[in-house]
Amino acid sequence: MDESQGLSSQSDDSFQHRRQQIEPIYNAFICRFTKQIMRDPVTLENGQTFERESIENWFSGCKENNKKLVCPLTLKELKTSDMIPNIALRNTIEEWKARNEAVQLDMTRKLLNIGCPETDILQALEFLQHLCQKNISNKHIISNADLIPMIVGMLKISNCRVRCRALETLRIVVEDDEDNKEIMVGGDNVNTIVKLLSDEQPKVREEAISLLFELSKSEAMCEKIGSVNGAILMLVGMTSSKSENVSTVEKADKILGNLENNENNARQMAENGRLQPLLTLLIEGSPEIKVSMASYLAELALSDDVKIFVARSMGSSLIDLLKSDNMQSRVASLIALNQISSCESSAKILVDQGILWPLIKGLFSGSKQLPMQFKEISATILANIASSDCDFDSIPVGPNHQTLVSEDILHNYLHLINNTGPTMECKLLHVLVGLTSSPIAKAGVVSAIKSSGAINSLVTFIEAPQQDLRITSIKLLQNLSPNMGQELATSLRTTPGLLSSLIKVVVENITCTEEQAAAVGLLADLLERDIGFTRQMLEEGVFEMVISRIRMVHQEDPRGSRFVAPYLEGLVRVLSMLTFMLPDELKVVSLCRDHDLVGLFVDLLQVNGLDNVQMVSAFGLLADLLEKDIGFTRQMLEEGAFEMVITRIRMVHQEDPRGSRFVTPYLEGLTRVLSRLTFMLPDEPKAVSLCREHDVAGLFVDLLQVNGIDNVQMVSAFALENLSRQSKILSKLPEMPIFHYFSKQTVVTGLCQVHRGVCSQRDTFCLLEGSALPKLVALLDHTNEKVTEASLAALSTLLDDGVNIEGGVAVLREVEGIKPIMDILLEKQTDNLWRRAVWVVERLLRIEDIAYDVSGDLNVSTALVHAFQHGDYQTRQTAERALKHVDKIPNFSSLFLHLLNTPNLQGYR
């Protein structure tokens, strides 16, 4: 038989290099039945030798078909089916195979070379796969022959088929073989494989991930894979990839699952967004690993969403660790919770899971139970939690169902502040800053501070050497000042040097710091609550320094420091306190003039990007100055500042007041400033010209529509009152040609029925022109009495002396304004509004038909009688005239006498 014929069906027959043999194949090696080399030869009773499996199948077929047992070769009957193992032949065949495989391995070594043809390399790799699959012990032959590094070398060939076959071969070689996996640990083998995870060819990536999955079953290999730069990053990326097939994604996830028990790998996974392994080690690892994982968690830059996830999934477990007796576990928990609690939402989750009591218990325990450095972490966590908007007044803490703001707990807390070092003091003060930022929690803190007298010790931190401690204490005092202004002021005054230290912080630093911004905010609060501080600062020349600082800071770029804006705002607030002393202190007026405060405030109105400064400048300062000294109004008029104010109002009026919390007060302040111009109209022709040029009356009419900003509507209506009073002066008859005086008398048309001349909104400020009247009448029904009063004041100018009252009543009828005015008289909301209503009603009753209508309304008559009885002198006179108007109607006198005879009105007789 031909030597190659018996091997034609074997899997390695296709290799060219298998033909290189040290001796031929002997016929005795071939099973005469299967025509293949025998693995387990057996001999029958007739001396014929076959492969055991094949002859057993033959005998089974004979029995199933009820045939005699015959030899498949001779077809002669056999007496028995006994088979004798031919051990000698089997050993000979195995020796022959070993000798030939040695030759083939040698050829494989030669072919695993970058310079060899692709087909030869592929055949060599396929031979190695066949060798391993034929017998698992052959894997050691491959490793002993140092072929593994050579196979890895094939991964560097650019040919895709070679790389895929090499990866597949390596997977087969290391599968279930720890020794070969250990060989793979050495050199840059793993690094080479990891690089193929980013190969352009999907098939290469699939084979690379399959090989890594097999390798990752070894603990030593897990450490090695994790140590390769970028390996875990690429694996994490593949688990969420949309371009990889499902099998590749699943294997990448399984690899990470095998790697995650390694401490360093868990760190890298956390860094690349796969946080669960680190959290698992944090809860289930050894005490040392717990501390290590917690420390690393603290270093990670976690997003708020991740912090919330950790709080929800691991918060309870971390809190349980915090309660444990193992110090290392408690420390690990504290470190992790410090990171998680820095997000408000996650802090609230931790509160719901019961973190408060373990934290407080740890803070109040002795140093042996929890070292001071970890108490500082506890205080930081508590400060994070206190800054959230939890309802601490209703969250039970401890076995006695107290709360975080219970007096006993706060007393212990305040005691702890006075018996620790600066770092701990700062952390504890941060907690109080957070609590006092909530109105509900603040009440408990204020009560505890008052009952313990702790305010005297808290103010001393203003002079602490540590800047962080000073800043935190100033923030706390600023939060307390609305509720403890007097106690705080007294403590600052009676403690030598404290107020000077606070002022020093405000005015002496060259740059704008957080400490300065906080200090000037506190100083402004104190001045607003105790005018004695204002006088003291005035006497000590502090305001001059504040003015100097404002001018200096005003020159800086507000974008240069995030503290410039709050610092400048605080300085302006401090300076604004001068205006409250204007009526009583000539020195203040002198100071305002000497330092040109009006000019300074006007400059501040132009500070772009500092809405707070603009608002405070307009509302808290400039408006006050103008209202208290008309000389400053004249100065603004002369310097052209009102034109800028008008421009700013028009600009701000276009903005959505919901867009910024400063739009409303800023617009209110600007409106107050502009309204002062209308008080100068009788004496300043320049003011009249400016109002005409910029249609100021029309601007104030537009501002009447600013819904939700009562002060703007009120000030605008009062300004329209001032403007409207000038209409009777400014309204003139049109000039007639000279020949008109020699002709017959002609009727002039187009005149204002109230002012008897030519009127317009822009030039004579007439309310009848434009849309002022309907808007003013609508405001008579406003919920704010001050807005109603201002609107009534503006409308009353249509019934003033020197105008055509009948015409005024007529236009009020046209806009349906009579009834709302009568309703105001009946409702008697405020004394001022009531007095104005009595005056207007008396003017209305001068018209007979209105008097006639009112005579039948007992409520109006009663209201006028009440005014006649209880009003001041002028109101009583006005009410008397009104009653006389009504008395012109028949039978009203008898009605009036009847009213006066009633028991409640006997005083009128």
PDB file of N, CA and C in Angstrom, residues 125 150 200 304 409 443 590 647 680 902:
ATOM      1  N   LEU A 125       0.911  27.073  12.315  1.00  0.00           N
ATOM      2  CA  LEU A 125       0.041  27.364  13.458  1.00  0.00           C
ATOM      3  C   LEU A 125      -1.082  26.343  13.572  1.00  0.00           C
ATOM      4  N   MET A 150       7.349  32.507  20.078  1.00  0.00           N
ATOM      5  CA  MET A 150       7.377  32.618  18.618  1.00  0.00           C
ATOM      6  C   MET A 150       5.962  32.835  18.071  1.00  0.00           C
ATOM      7  N   GLU A 200      -7.988  47.325  13.631  1.00  0.00           N
ATOM      8  CA  GLU A 200      -9.028  47.761  12.701  1.00  0.00           C
ATOM      9  C   GLU A 200      -9.978  46.628  12.335  1.00  0.00           C
ATOM     10  N   ASP A 304     -21.973  64.292  40.231  1.00  0.00           N
ATOM     11  CA  ASP A 304     -23.069  64.230  41.197  1.00  0.00           C
ATOM     12  C   ASP A 304     -23.946  62.999  40.972  1.00  0.00           C
ATOM     13  N   ILE A 409     -28.137  68.692  72.052  1.00  0.00           N
ATOM     14  CA  ILE A 409     -27.111  68.358  71.054  1.00  0.00           C
ATOM     15  C   ILE A 409     -26.336  69.606  70.643  1.00  0.00           C
ATOM     16  N   ALA A 443     -33.561  78.701  63.705  1.00  0.00           N
ATOM     17  CA  ALA A 443     -34.258  79.046  64.946  1.00  0.00           C
ATOM     18  C   ALA A 443     -33.708  78.245  66.116  1.00  0.00           C
ATOM     19  N   SER A 590     -22.175 116.975  54.295  1.00  0.00           N
ATOM     20  CA  SER A 590     -20.867 117.523  53.924  1.00  0.00           C
ATOM     21  C   SER A 590     -19.972 116.450  53.319  1.00  0.00           C
ATOM     22  N   THR A 647     -32.351 105.854  29.925  1.00  0.00           N
ATOM     23  CA  THR A 647     -31.894 104.792  29.012  1.00  0.00           C
ATOM     24  C   THR A 647     -31.876 103.441  29.709  1.00  0.00           C
ATOM     25  N   MET A 680     -38.992 118.615  40.572  1.00  0.00           N
ATOM     26  CA  MET A 680     -38.325 119.868  40.231  1.00  0.00           C
ATOM     27  C   MET A 680     -39.035 120.617  39.107  1.00  0.00           C
ATOM     28  N   THR A 902     -79.878 109.520  64.706  1.00  0.00           N
ATOM     29  CA  THR A 902     -79.607 108.135  65.123  1.00  0.00           C
ATOM     30  C   THR A 902     -78.598 108.164  66.260  1.00  0.00           C
TER      31      THR A 902
END
